[in-house]
XYZ file of N, CA and C in Angstrom:
852
model
N 1.425 4.575 -37.325
C 1.620 3.229 -36.836
C 0.451 2.449 -37.399
N 0.439 1.185 -37.981
C -0.575 0.625 -38.650
C -1.361 -0.008 -37.453
N -2.561 -0.478 -37.871
C -3.520 -1.030 -36.730
C -3.010 -2.288 -36.116
N -2.324 -3.126 -37.089
C -1.892 -4.462 -36.571
C -0.579 -4.287 -35.786
N 0.302 -3.274 -36.111
C 1.549 -3.059 -35.313
C 1.189 -2.516 -33.949
N 0.092 -1.709 -33.981
C -0.286 -1.069 -32.658
C -0.819 -2.024 -31.873
N -1.688 -3.136 -32.369
C -2.205 -4.188 -31.587
C -0.930 -4.982 -31.002
N -0.092 -5.329 -31.900
C 1.011 -6.245 -31.400
C 1.820 -5.482 -30.406
N 2.002 -4.142 -30.354
C 2.644 -3.317 -29.413
C 1.875 -3.391 -28.017
N 0.653 -3.235 -28.072
C -0.063 -3.249 -26.796
C -0.169 -4.705 -26.274
N -0.218 -5.688 -27.206
C -0.269 -7.042 -26.509
C 1.080 -7.374 -25.937
N 2.291 -6.765 -26.456
C 3.539 -7.117 -25.852
C 3.629 -6.387 -24.339
N 3.079 -5.094 -24.413
C 3.040 -4.180 -23.147
C 2.141 -4.965 -22.191
N 1.064 -5.436 -22.539
C 0.258 -6.108 -21.396
C 0.801 -7.463 -21.018
N 1.228 -8.236 -22.045
C 1.833 -9.562 -21.636
C 3.063 -9.314 -20.674
N 4.049 -8.478 -20.998
C 5.104 -8.286 -20.093
C 4.725 -7.668 -18.789
N 3.644 -6.773 -18.757
C 3.255 -6.115 -17.437
C 2.593 -7.182 -16.583
N 1.735 -8.093 -17.062
C 1.093 -9.110 -16.364
C 2.054 -10.151 -15.821
N 3.016 -10.598 -16.641
C 4.010 -11.616 -16.163
C 4.887 -11.081 -14.954
N 5.456 -9.798 -15.215
C 6.320 -9.280 -14.126
C 5.584 -9.073 -12.872
N 4.381 -8.420 -12.925
C 3.605 -8.183 -11.712
C 2.989 -9.423 -11.099
N 2.722 -10.545 -11.791
C 2.330 -11.722 -11.226
C 3.401 -12.387 -10.485
N 4.638 -12.293 -11.090
C 5.661 -12.880 -10.378
C 6.010 -12.184 -9.001
N 5.934 -10.808 -9.022
C 6.232 -9.959 -7.847
C 5.024 -10.334 -6.865
N 3.882 -10.374 -7.280
C 2.861 -10.651 -6.249
C 3.075 -12.086 -5.321
N 3.595 -13.020 -6.177
C 3.838 -14.307 -5.531
C 4.820 -14.137 -4.576
N 6.010 -13.457 -5.047
C 7.038 -13.173 -4.054
C 6.687 -12.263 -2.834
N 5.853 -11.351 -3.097
C 5.460 -10.423 -1.996
C 4.518 -11.003 -0.944
N 3.536 -11.914 -1.553
C 2.699 -12.659 -0.843
C 3.508 -13.641 0.249
N 4.533 -14.464 -0.416
C 5.160 -15.428 0.256
C 5.952 -14.842 1.510
N 6.730 -13.805 1.244
C 7.482 -13.172 2.254
C 6.579 -12.377 3.347
N 5.565 -11.753 2.693
C 4.643 -11.161 3.648
C 4.030 -12.102 4.703
N 3.519 -13.268 4.138
C 3.000 -14.071 5.160
C 4.083 -14.638 6.003
N 5.258 -14.863 5.504
C 6.330 -15.605 6.213
C 6.730 -14.647 7.579
N 6.842 -13.270 7.313
C 7.153 -12.594 8.402
C 6.022 -11.814 8.965
N 4.856 -12.055 8.528
C 3.554 -11.495 8.961
C 3.716 -9.886 8.939
N 4.019 -9.443 7.748
C 4.086 -7.929 7.531
C 2.732 -7.544 6.817
N 2.127 -6.710 7.632
C 0.759 -6.004 7.025
C 0.925 -5.417 5.725
N 2.118 -4.574 5.787
C 2.353 -3.738 4.580
C 2.651 -4.513 3.370
N 3.544 -5.581 3.474
C 3.875 -6.242 2.389
C 2.458 -6.998 1.809
N 1.778 -7.615 2.893
C 0.512 -8.370 2.268
C -0.508 -7.420 1.743
N -0.677 -6.221 2.278
C -1.643 -5.244 1.805
C -1.081 -4.775 0.297
N 0.162 -4.619 0.149
C 0.696 -4.271 -1.113
C 0.624 -5.405 -2.150
N 0.758 -6.684 -1.607
C 0.562 -7.792 -2.488
C -0.852 -7.886 -2.946
N -1.965 -7.662 -2.046
C -3.317 -7.687 -2.519
C -3.524 -6.601 -3.460
N -2.918 -5.393 -3.244
C -3.071 -4.294 -4.301
C -2.514 -4.643 -5.611
N -1.328 -5.244 -5.584
C -0.706 -5.652 -6.990
C -1.545 -6.686 -7.535
N -2.019 -7.716 -6.722
C -2.782 -8.647 -7.274
C -4.092 -8.197 -7.893
N -4.914 -7.189 -7.306
C -5.954 -6.495 -7.936
C -5.610 -5.801 -9.258
N -4.315 -5.290 -9.169
C -3.985 -4.649 -10.532
C -3.731 -5.488 -11.563
N -3.036 -6.734 -11.210
C -2.939 -7.711 -12.272
C -4.287 -8.135 -12.880
N -5.189 -8.267 -12.137
C -6.578 -8.685 -12.597
C -6.930 -7.602 -13.492
N -6.738 -6.269 -13.100
C -7.199 -5.058 -13.868
C -6.538 -4.959 -15.149
N -5.329 -5.359 -14.968
C -4.399 -5.452 -16.470
C -5.019 -6.418 -17.512
N -5.458 -7.490 -16.846
C -6.021 -8.724 -17.652
C -7.444 -8.048 -18.250
N -8.182 -7.548 -17.414
C -9.543 -7.026 -17.912
C -9.244 -5.926 -18.981
N -8.177 -4.956 -18.889
C -8.006 -3.974 -19.709
C -7.486 -4.484 -21.060
N -6.785 -5.491 -20.979
C -6.218 -6.231 -22.197
C -7.420 -6.873 -22.999
N -8.271 -7.643 -22.290
C -9.332 -8.296 -22.883
C -10.258 -7.222 -23.459
N -10.525 -5.976 -22.848
C -11.326 -5.021 -23.491
C -10.811 -4.575 -24.680
N -9.436 -4.235 -24.574
C -8.717 -3.723 -25.928
C -8.968 -4.731 -26.996
N -8.638 -5.980 -26.759
C -8.881 -6.940 -27.780
C -10.273 -7.039 -28.418
N -11.331 -6.775 -27.475
C -12.656 -6.705 -27.984
C -13.075 -5.598 -28.904
N -12.342 -4.526 -28.613
C -12.531 -3.327 -29.553
C -12.057 -3.589 -30.975
N -11.096 -4.668 -31.086
C -10.686 -5.032 -32.531
C -11.710 -5.727 -33.332
N -12.681 -6.331 -32.629
C -13.679 -7.212 -33.365
C -14.736 -6.128 -34.041
N -14.889 -6.442 -35.333
C -15.767 -5.452 -36.214
C -17.145 -5.455 -35.787
N -17.882 -4.317 -36.041
C -19.243 -4.279 -35.746
C -20.089 -5.411 -36.526
N -21.246 -5.695 -35.948
C -22.083 -6.671 -36.750
C -23.489 -6.312 -36.587
N -24.527 -7.078 -36.975
C -25.849 -6.632 -37.202
C -26.492 -6.485 -35.796
N -25.983 -7.155 -34.682
C -26.454 -6.954 -33.359
C -25.739 -5.972 -32.683
N -24.539 -5.795 -32.615
C -23.604 -4.816 -32.024
C -23.136 -3.908 -33.128
N -23.933 -2.852 -33.469
C -23.650 -2.048 -34.566
C -22.450 -1.077 -34.224
N -22.125 -0.740 -32.973
C -21.058 -0.064 -32.646
C -19.834 -0.957 -32.390
N -19.936 -2.311 -32.487
C -18.916 -3.242 -32.169
C -18.978 -3.176 -30.639
N -17.683 -3.692 -30.079
C -17.679 -3.910 -28.561
C -16.760 -2.741 -28.054
N -16.838 -1.513 -28.465
C -16.128 -0.587 -28.053
C -16.382 -0.153 -26.522
N -17.595 -0.262 -26.223
C -17.896 0.323 -24.818
C -17.476 -0.625 -23.611
N -16.968 -1.863 -24.094
C -16.318 -2.773 -23.056
C -15.237 -2.099 -22.407
N -14.546 -1.088 -22.997
C -13.356 -0.512 -22.370
C -13.756 0.388 -21.263
N -14.920 1.139 -21.532
C -15.487 1.793 -20.321
C -16.054 0.924 -19.152
N -16.679 -0.149 -19.481
C -17.219 -1.046 -18.441
C -15.949 -1.585 -17.639
N -14.941 -1.981 -18.227
C -13.605 -2.634 -17.629
C -13.057 -1.468 -16.777
N -13.034 -0.224 -17.286
C -12.487 0.917 -16.434
C -13.351 1.089 -15.134
N -14.549 0.871 -15.198
C -15.565 1.069 -14.056
C -15.201 -0.268 -13.119
N -15.148 -1.314 -13.698
C -14.896 -2.494 -12.923
C -13.591 -2.523 -12.147
N -12.534 -1.986 -12.820
C -11.246 -1.893 -12.257
C -11.361 -0.984 -10.998
N -11.898 0.301 -11.224
C -11.984 1.011 -10.011
C -12.742 0.511 -8.899
N -13.857 -0.135 -9.258
C -14.745 -0.704 -8.162
C -14.106 -1.989 -7.401
N -13.317 -2.722 -8.157
C -12.661 -3.835 -7.489
C -11.505 -3.393 -6.455
N -10.815 -2.423 -6.991
C -9.694 -1.959 -6.222
C -10.163 -1.294 -4.927
N -11.155 -0.469 -5.006
C -11.771 0.258 -3.857
C -12.366 -0.805 -2.862
N -13.019 -1.773 -3.287
C -13.464 -2.942 -2.371
C -12.293 -3.711 -1.736
N -11.293 -3.979 -2.603
C -9.966 -4.667 -1.928
C -9.428 -3.724 -0.951
N -9.572 -2.357 -1.105
C -8.981 -1.494 -0.077
C -9.530 -1.640 1.271
N -10.818 -1.779 1.299
C -11.489 -1.790 2.601
C -11.015 -3.241 3.330
N -10.859 -4.221 2.729
C -10.494 -5.544 3.288
C -8.945 -5.200 3.897
N -8.105 -4.678 3.096
C -6.825 -4.355 3.416
C -6.748 -3.488 4.803
N -7.687 -2.502 4.779
C -7.749 -1.572 5.916
C -8.186 -2.356 7.192
N -9.153 -3.244 7.087
C -9.696 -4.049 8.089
C -8.617 -4.913 8.740
N -7.831 -5.551 7.855
C -6.655 -6.443 8.325
C -5.617 -5.468 9.042
N -5.313 -4.344 8.612
C -4.382 -3.558 9.085
C -4.768 -2.933 10.556
N -6.062 -2.594 10.694
C -6.606 -2.073 11.957
C -6.584 -3.260 13.042
N -6.807 -4.445 12.615
C -6.720 -5.539 13.556
C -5.255 -5.753 14.117
N -4.228 -5.394 13.325
C -2.806 -5.652 13.684
C -2.263 -4.500 14.474
N -3.008 -3.259 14.317
C -2.507 -2.059 15.001
C -2.137 -2.318 16.448
N -2.943 -3.029 17.066
C -2.749 -3.294 18.599
C -1.874 -4.438 18.944
N -1.471 -5.086 17.844
C -0.600 -6.365 18.121
C 0.462 -6.373 17.132
N 1.378 -5.307 17.047
C 2.420 -5.313 16.007
C 3.499 -6.265 16.433
N 3.870 -7.204 15.482
C 4.819 -8.216 15.782
C 6.306 -7.658 15.394
N 7.202 -8.421 15.878
C 8.611 -8.174 15.400
C 8.829 -8.477 13.849
N 9.097 -7.635 13.053
C 9.239 -7.846 11.681
C 10.566 -7.550 11.339
N 11.350 -8.272 10.549
C 12.701 -8.137 9.937
C 12.498 -7.140 8.799
N 13.053 -5.749 9.183
C 12.913 -4.759 8.143
C 13.908 -4.878 6.979
N 14.862 -5.586 7.102
C 15.839 -5.824 5.944
C 15.195 -6.559 4.802
N 14.304 -7.516 5.207
C 13.725 -8.288 4.234
C 12.693 -7.433 3.503
N 11.809 -6.653 4.149
C 10.874 -5.723 3.547
C 11.630 -4.827 2.445
N 12.776 -4.286 2.972
C 13.526 -3.418 2.080
C 13.956 -4.097 0.735
N 14.375 -5.305 0.871
C 14.841 -6.105 -0.380
C 13.660 -6.290 -1.350
N 12.588 -6.803 -0.645
C 11.312 -7.073 -1.465
C 10.689 -5.850 -2.062
N 10.860 -4.769 -1.366
C 10.159 -3.489 -1.806
C 10.907 -2.937 -2.812
N 12.352 -3.050 -3.032
C 13.225 -2.534 -3.950
C 12.804 -3.276 -5.285
N 12.650 -4.492 -5.207
C 12.343 -5.399 -6.464
C 11.041 -4.673 -7.010
N 9.985 -4.543 -6.067
C 8.705 -4.098 -6.407
C 8.722 -2.788 -7.139
N 9.540 -1.788 -6.519
C 9.721 -0.412 -6.991
C 10.198 -0.454 -8.471
N 11.246 -1.233 -8.767
C 11.631 -1.369 -10.190
C 10.555 -1.855 -11.074
N 9.801 -2.839 -10.723
C 8.765 -3.432 -11.517
C 7.704 -2.564 -11.630
N 7.173 -1.912 -10.620
C 6.106 -1.048 -10.705
C 6.379 0.147 -11.584
N 7.442 0.703 -11.386
C 7.987 2.020 -12.194
C 8.127 1.606 -13.603
N 8.718 0.430 -13.762
C 8.924 0.080 -15.271
C 7.744 -0.212 -16.023
N 6.760 -0.806 -15.353
C 5.331 -1.265 -15.827
C 4.704 -0.007 -16.272
N 4.603 1.053 -15.268
C 3.894 2.356 -15.478
C 4.425 3.093 -16.838
N 5.797 3.036 -16.922
C 6.500 3.765 -18.101
C 6.108 3.071 -19.351
N 5.814 1.786 -19.342
C 5.243 1.014 -20.563
C 3.953 1.665 -21.048
N 3.199 2.096 -20.164
C 1.797 2.750 -20.516
C 1.826 4.220 -20.493
N 2.947 4.844 -20.546
C 3.000 6.333 -20.477
C 2.451 7.097 -21.759
N 2.818 6.569 -22.893
C 2.460 7.229 -24.064
C 0.861 7.019 -24.434
N 0.604 5.570 -24.087
C -0.921 5.206 -24.565
C -1.893 5.842 -23.586
N -1.562 6.056 -22.245
C -2.410 6.568 -21.416
C -2.986 7.984 -21.519
N -2.343 8.780 -22.420
C -2.710 10.177 -22.550
C -4.051 10.449 -23.301
N -4.474 9.475 -24.137
C -5.563 9.757 -24.905
C -6.626 8.602 -24.759
N -6.471 7.693 -23.742
C -7.344 6.495 -23.608
C -7.550 6.217 -22.115
N -8.793 6.363 -21.710
C -9.112 6.147 -20.284
C -8.753 4.730 -19.726
N -9.008 3.740 -20.714
C -8.682 2.194 -20.337
C -7.185 2.205 -20.031
N -6.302 2.735 -20.884
C -4.960 2.601 -20.797
C -4.507 3.490 -19.451
N -5.233 4.637 -19.341
C -4.923 5.491 -18.146
C -5.157 4.740 -16.984
N -6.336 3.862 -16.839
C -6.515 3.060 -15.795
C -5.359 2.172 -15.405
N -4.679 1.508 -16.360
C -3.664 0.603 -16.141
C -2.438 1.442 -15.681
N -2.156 2.602 -16.326
C -1.067 3.464 -15.973
C -1.233 3.892 -14.438
N -2.323 4.384 -14.198
C -2.546 4.899 -12.730
C -2.392 3.774 -11.658
N -2.814 2.587 -11.956
C -2.696 1.426 -11.066
C -1.175 1.390 -10.902
N -0.352 1.330 -11.893
C 1.007 1.061 -11.900
C 1.737 2.036 -11.196
N 1.357 3.311 -11.403
C 1.919 4.608 -10.808
C 1.690 4.483 -9.276
N 0.432 4.281 -9.033
C 0.208 4.190 -7.643
C 0.884 3.071 -6.875
N 1.066 1.784 -7.581
C 1.762 0.846 -7.021
C 3.098 1.149 -6.697
N 3.840 2.026 -7.594
C 5.178 2.404 -7.337
C 5.253 3.376 -6.080
N 4.263 4.288 -5.919
C 4.247 5.131 -4.753
C 4.021 4.310 -3.481
N 3.218 3.331 -3.684
C 2.724 2.480 -2.398
C 4.173 1.695 -2.081
N 4.768 1.235 -3.053
C 5.915 0.362 -2.842
C 7.086 1.155 -2.168
N 7.145 2.420 -2.620
C 8.057 3.340 -2.041
C 7.946 3.597 -0.545
N 6.521 3.616 -0.112
C 6.240 3.870 1.203
C 6.573 2.570 1.958
N 6.263 1.338 1.379
C 6.790 0.193 2.073
C 8.236 0.037 2.297
N 8.995 0.565 1.235
C 10.328 0.550 1.457
C 10.846 1.515 2.743
N 10.235 2.711 2.707
C 10.479 3.643 3.895
C 10.084 3.025 5.246
N 9.009 2.186 5.179
C 8.520 1.466 6.398
C 9.658 0.504 6.792
N 10.127 -0.346 5.748
C 11.253 -1.325 6.067
C 12.515 -0.624 6.667
N 12.836 0.634 6.108
C 14.069 1.317 6.670
C 13.823 1.748 8.013
N 12.488 2.338 8.483
C 12.196 2.571 9.681
C 12.144 1.430 10.681
N 11.694 0.242 10.226
C 11.907 -0.801 11.105
C 13.271 -1.297 11.464
N 14.011 -1.237 10.423
C 15.422 -1.683 10.480
C 16.276 -0.894 11.367
N 16.177 0.481 11.144
C 17.062 1.500 11.757
C 16.570 2.094 12.985
N 15.147 2.338 13.184
C 14.401 2.958 14.251
C 13.692 1.989 15.266
N 13.524 0.641 14.673
C 12.756 -0.239 15.598
C 11.171 0.166 15.680
N 10.661 0.747 14.593
C 9.365 1.198 14.814
C 8.395 0.063 14.019
N 8.159 -1.086 14.756
C 7.281 -2.130 14.258
C 5.919 -1.677 14.014
N 5.421 -0.722 14.862
C 4.031 -0.355 14.730
C 3.732 0.389 13.370
N 4.994 0.790 12.645
C 4.639 1.583 11.354
C 4.271 0.549 10.351
N 4.392 -0.667 10.431
C 4.000 -1.591 9.432
C 2.464 -1.610 9.262
N 1.667 -1.910 10.172
C 0.108 -1.950 9.916
C -0.349 -0.320 9.662
N 0.402 0.573 10.136
C 0.041 1.990 9.798
C 0.283 2.244 8.325
N 1.296 1.712 7.762
C 1.618 1.958 6.401
C 0.504 1.288 5.505
N -0.037 0.212 5.976
C -1.191 -0.460 5.275
C -2.353 0.342 5.159
N -2.617 1.188 6.139
C -3.824 2.132 6.294
C -3.496 3.174 5.118
N -2.286 3.839 5.263
C -1.867 4.727 4.332
C -1.971 4.285 2.862
N -1.700 2.967 2.694
C -1.749 2.387 1.404
C -3.270 2.369 0.825
N -4.100 2.057 1.689
C -5.528 2.215 1.556
C -5.938 3.508 0.913
N -5.609 4.535 1.850
C -5.942 5.857 1.351
C -5.458 6.275 0.002
N -4.146 5.900 -0.328
C -3.597 6.085 -1.766
C -4.497 5.294 -2.711
N -4.903 4.121 -2.488
C -5.682 3.395 -3.388
C -6.948 3.908 -3.809
N -7.659 4.382 -2.609
C -8.903 4.994 -2.823
C -8.806 6.337 -3.677
N -7.873 7.124 -3.198
C -7.755 8.406 -3.847
C -7.374 8.213 -5.338
N -6.458 7.343 -5.692
C -6.020 7.226 -7.065
C -7.160 6.517 -7.875
N -8.118 5.831 -7.417
C -9.024 5.013 -8.102
C -10.449 5.751 -8.131
N -10.688 6.707 -7.263
C -12.045 7.311 -7.062
C -12.387 8.047 -8.543
N -11.367 8.850 -9.006
C -11.462 9.618 -10.207
C -11.704 8.721 -11.349
N -11.075 7.661 -11.471
C -11.330 6.649 -12.546
C -12.750 6.038 -12.633
N -13.101 5.563 -11.272
C -14.473 5.037 -10.966
C -15.594 6.086 -11.496
N -15.466 7.232 -11.034
C -16.479 8.404 -11.255
C -16.456 8.616 -12.745
N -15.490 8.876 -13.292
C -15.409 9.140 -14.922
C -15.989 7.995 -15.646
N -15.603 6.761 -15.388
C -16.097 5.778 -16.188
C -17.675 5.315 -15.939
N -18.174 5.646 -14.635
C -19.578 5.634 -14.440
C -20.227 6.684 -15.233
N -19.804 7.810 -15.297
C -20.348 8.912 -16.128
C -20.403 8.493 -17.556
N -19.406 7.932 -18.036
C -19.352 7.557 -19.472
C -20.308 6.229 -19.735
N -20.395 5.399 -18.770
C -21.425 4.307 -18.993
C -22.856 4.783 -19.094
N -23.367 5.864 -18.354
C -24.544 6.503 -18.504
C -24.714 7.489 -19.480
N -23.664 7.636 -20.459
C -23.653 8.421 -21.690
C -23.694 9.862 -21.198
N -22.837 10.315 -20.149
C -22.628 11.688 -19.922
C -21.561 12.257 -20.933
N -21.628 13.525 -21.088
C -20.565 14.192 -21.911
C -19.295 13.906 -21.273
N -18.298 13.424 -22.100
C -16.972 13.160 -21.453
C -16.388 14.496 -20.962
N -15.620 14.458 -19.983
C -15.202 15.602 -19.133
C -14.271 16.595 -19.921
N -13.661 16.001 -20.984
C -12.706 16.829 -21.706
C -13.446 17.657 -22.733
N -14.707 17.546 -22.950
C -15.492 18.271 -23.839
C -16.480 19.332 -23.130
N -16.501 20.479 -23.711
C -17.507 21.565 -23.224
C -18.725 21.748 -24.363
N -19.799 21.326 -23.918
C -21.072 21.370 -24.804
C -21.183 22.802 -25.329
N -21.025 23.827 -24.475
C -21.224 25.270 -24.939
C -20.339 25.600 -25.947
N -19.062 25.266 -25.799
C -17.985 25.596 -26.698
C -18.297 24.870 -28.198
N -18.888 23.542 -28.215
C -19.338 22.958 -29.325
C -20.452 23.594 -30.057
N -21.338 23.981 -29.290
C -22.547 24.742 -29.748
C -21.965 26.055 -30.519
N -21.087 26.836 -29.734
C -20.548 28.034 -30.225
C -19.912 27.860 -31.556
N -19.148 26.752 -31.780
C -18.325 26.447 -32.822
C -19.352 26.160 -34.039
N -20.409 25.452 -33.796
C -21.388 25.208 -34.963
C -22.025 26.422 -35.368
N -22.481 27.376 -34.441
C -23.252 28.608 -34.834
C -22.534 29.610 -35.296
N -21.219 29.397 -35.523
C -20.198 30.132 -36.326
C -20.271 30.005 -37.724
N -20.851 28.877 -38.157
C -20.993 28.502 -39.694
C -22.233 29.388 -40.223
N -21.855 29.903 -41.495
C -22.908 30.752 -42.149
C -24.235 29.965 -42.411
N -25.324 30.537 -41.952
C -26.596 29.839 -42.350
C -27.052 29.069 -41.253
N -26.438 28.821 -40.190
C -26.847 28.072 -38.945
C -27.324 29.024 -38.065
N -28.849 28.853 -37.692
C -29.466 29.870 -36.822
C -29.425 29.425 -35.392
N -29.590 28.167 -35.280
C -29.690 27.582 -33.890
C -29.420 26.075 -33.792
N -28.936 25.726 -32.532
C -28.798 24.212 -32.400
C -29.969 23.747 -31.668
N -30.863 23.094 -32.209
C -32.132 22.653 -31.547
C -32.011 21.496 -30.624
N -31.099 20.672 -30.951
C -30.867 19.573 -30.114
C -29.554 19.040 -30.355
N -28.752 18.597 -29.231
C -27.512 18.120 -29.309
C -27.185 16.844 -28.277
N -26.557 15.835 -28.712
C -26.299 14.848 -27.731
C -24.758 14.384 -27.978
N -24.024 14.238 -26.930
C -22.668 13.721 -27.089
C -22.323 12.653 -26.049
N -21.812 11.654 -26.521
C -21.487 10.535 -25.601
C -20.341 9.748 -26.119
N -19.729 8.868 -25.248
C -18.620 8.091 -25.602
C -19.040 6.710 -26.050
N -18.264 6.286 -27.237
C -18.416 5.066 -27.631
C -17.439 4.007 -27.045
N -16.391 4.583 -26.580
C -15.213 3.900 -25.953
C -14.339 4.756 -25.118
N -13.358 4.293 -24.565
C -12.418 5.083 -23.936
C -11.680 6.224 -24.827
N -11.721 5.920 -26.192
C -10.906 6.694 -27.014
C -11.816 7.269 -28.030
N -13.110 6.961 -28.290
C -14.033 7.468 -29.303
C -15.139 8.078 -28.743
N -15.417 9.275 -29.341
C -16.587 10.132 -28.682
C -17.407 10.431 -29.981
N -18.918 10.416 -29.745
C -19.657 10.651 -30.974
C -20.660 11.654 -30.586
N -21.288 12.205 -31.658
C -22.252 13.318 -31.286
C -23.428 13.260 -32.356
N -24.529 13.759 -32.043
C -25.725 13.886 -33.025
C -26.314 15.066 -32.692
N -26.816 15.901 -33.670
C -27.347 17.171 -33.392
C -28.437 17.650 -34.546
N -29.291 18.474 -34.192
C -30.438 18.963 -35.152
C -30.059 20.508 -35.266
N -29.795 20.919 -36.443
C -29.382 22.433 -36.706
C -30.600 23.108 -37.470
N -30.911 24.165 -36.818
C -31.958 24.848 -37.588
C -31.190 26.096 -38.503
N -31.538 26.041 -39.835
C -30.670 26.684 -40.818
C -31.694 27.648 -41.533
N -31.097 28.661 -42.194
C -31.729 29.538 -42.887
C -31.946 28.909 -44.366
N -33.272 29.015 -44.798
C -33.592 28.277 -46.105
C -32.964 29.000 -47.233
N -32.735 30.418 -47.163
C -32.088 31.033 -48.192
C -30.580 30.772 -48.242
N -29.938 29.910 -47.421
C -28.619 29.776 -47.572
C -28.429 28.375 -47.974
N -27.590 28.154 -49.092
C -27.461 26.856 -49.552
C -26.013 26.319 -49.347
N -25.295 27.046 -48.635
C -23.881 26.570 -48.453
C -23.587 26.161 -47.076
N -24.703 25.649 -46.384
C -24.516 24.935 -45.035
C -24.122 23.594 -45.281
N -22.780 23.279 -45.078
C -22.095 21.934 -45.344
C -22.013 21.024 -44.142
N -22.805 20.000 -44.109
C -22.801 19.004 -43.096
C -21.392 18.410 -42.948
N -20.829 18.165 -44.096
C -19.408 17.676 -44.113
C -18.423 18.601 -43.530
N -18.534 19.879 -43.886
C -17.581 20.810 -43.291
C -17.757 20.988 -41.787
N -19.018 20.989 -41.344
C -19.186 21.060 -39.803
C -18.622 19.938 -39.119
N -18.862 18.695 -39.825
C -18.484 17.455 -39.106
C -16.959 17.390 -39.019
N -16.266 17.890 -40.180
C -14.806 17.788 -40.172
C -14.275 18.751 -39.133
N -14.858 20.121 -38.977
C -14.250 20.918 -37.974
C -14.464 20.353 -36.615
N -15.555 19.558 -36.353
C -15.834 19.164 -34.972
C -14.740 17.930 -34.730
N -14.341 17.339 -35.772
C -13.507 16.250 -35.624
C -12.153 16.770 -35.297
N -11.818 17.807 -36.132
C -10.502 18.412 -35.986
C -10.340 19.071 -34.628
N -11.280 19.819 -34.207
C -11.163 20.653 -33.031
C -11.396 19.906 -31.769
N -12.444 19.146 -31.779
C -12.988 18.396 -30.562
C -12.666 16.872 -30.490
N -12.042 16.341 -31.588
C -11.774 14.953 -31.534
C -13.070 14.132 -31.498
N -14.188 14.574 -32.144
C -15.432 13.795 -32.324
C -15.223 12.923 -33.545
N -15.257 11.522 -33.261
C -15.010 10.553 -34.392
C -16.056 10.413 -35.244
N -17.353 10.447 -34.670
C -18.575 10.111 -35.543
C -19.554 11.353 -35.149
N -19.944 11.944 -36.177
C -21.032 13.103 -35.919
C -22.203 12.840 -36.943
N -23.399 12.715 -36.453
C -24.641 12.842 -37.287
C -25.324 14.132 -37.145
N -25.488 14.758 -38.232
C -26.123 16.111 -38.300
C -27.302 16.159 -39.128
N -28.433 16.701 -38.476
C -29.642 16.797 -39.490
C -29.931 18.347 -39.510
N -30.261 18.735 -40.672
C -30.742 19.938 -41.002
C -32.242 20.289 -41.061
N -32.711 21.386 -40.301
C -34.116 21.657 -40.285
C -34.154 23.179 -40.828
N -34.834 23.230 -42.050
C -35.012 24.737 -42.670
C -36.131 25.502 -41.935
N -35.782 26.638 -41.555
C -36.745 27.591 -40.944
C -37.865 27.864 -41.942
N -39.037 27.730 -41.505
C -40.204 28.049 -42.386
C -40.335 29.445 -42.676
């Protein structure tokens, strides 16, 4: 797939996702406020934060397409990590406000039309599931895209819970389940976002990405003829899709076939390291 075609595809995915979810947020807020449903309002806030997250993720992706320059020699790749962190933080903060509102209503549950909740949540279930599927392929190798996918997948699960709540209200007259569902939604939100928040924070402070094992990389390098020791090694993420490494290798001066290009190629092939800087130090 060409770079331009890939960009157009992601642009279409983000545009469609943002438009559909924005329309649903408006519908959900309107009917949630109209019938005073904590579950609908909580889910609407959650969906609204996810629309904002999608917008940030799209902006970050567009920034990665800007070439490097004299000031930003790596380009703007790391903005994808920053956005992933902001997405996780925003959603967790929003979750606490949702929880507070739900707790306030636990002792004063109002009569809520379950049938309306059922209809609204069915629409949301189709939109959230469809949006998540749009990010299914791209989320496998990109933390930024995975953040968007996880938000949409969590939304689908939350909306399903709201649907079950509407059914319970309509057929079992359990009005108290509405604010309780809001609290359960908060738990789902925090659980689904915490891993993203933690991983993106680690990448921001240049920790080794969790899919890489430093000892395995060292072992692979030491298997090359003439390499005696790995004296220094650093691995960090340039973006949510690119990882780089630098290392100093102590080599045998009597061996002339230590190939930096070969080592770099092996690391790229086996560990997906996009950029590797290798310095050789010959033993005295």
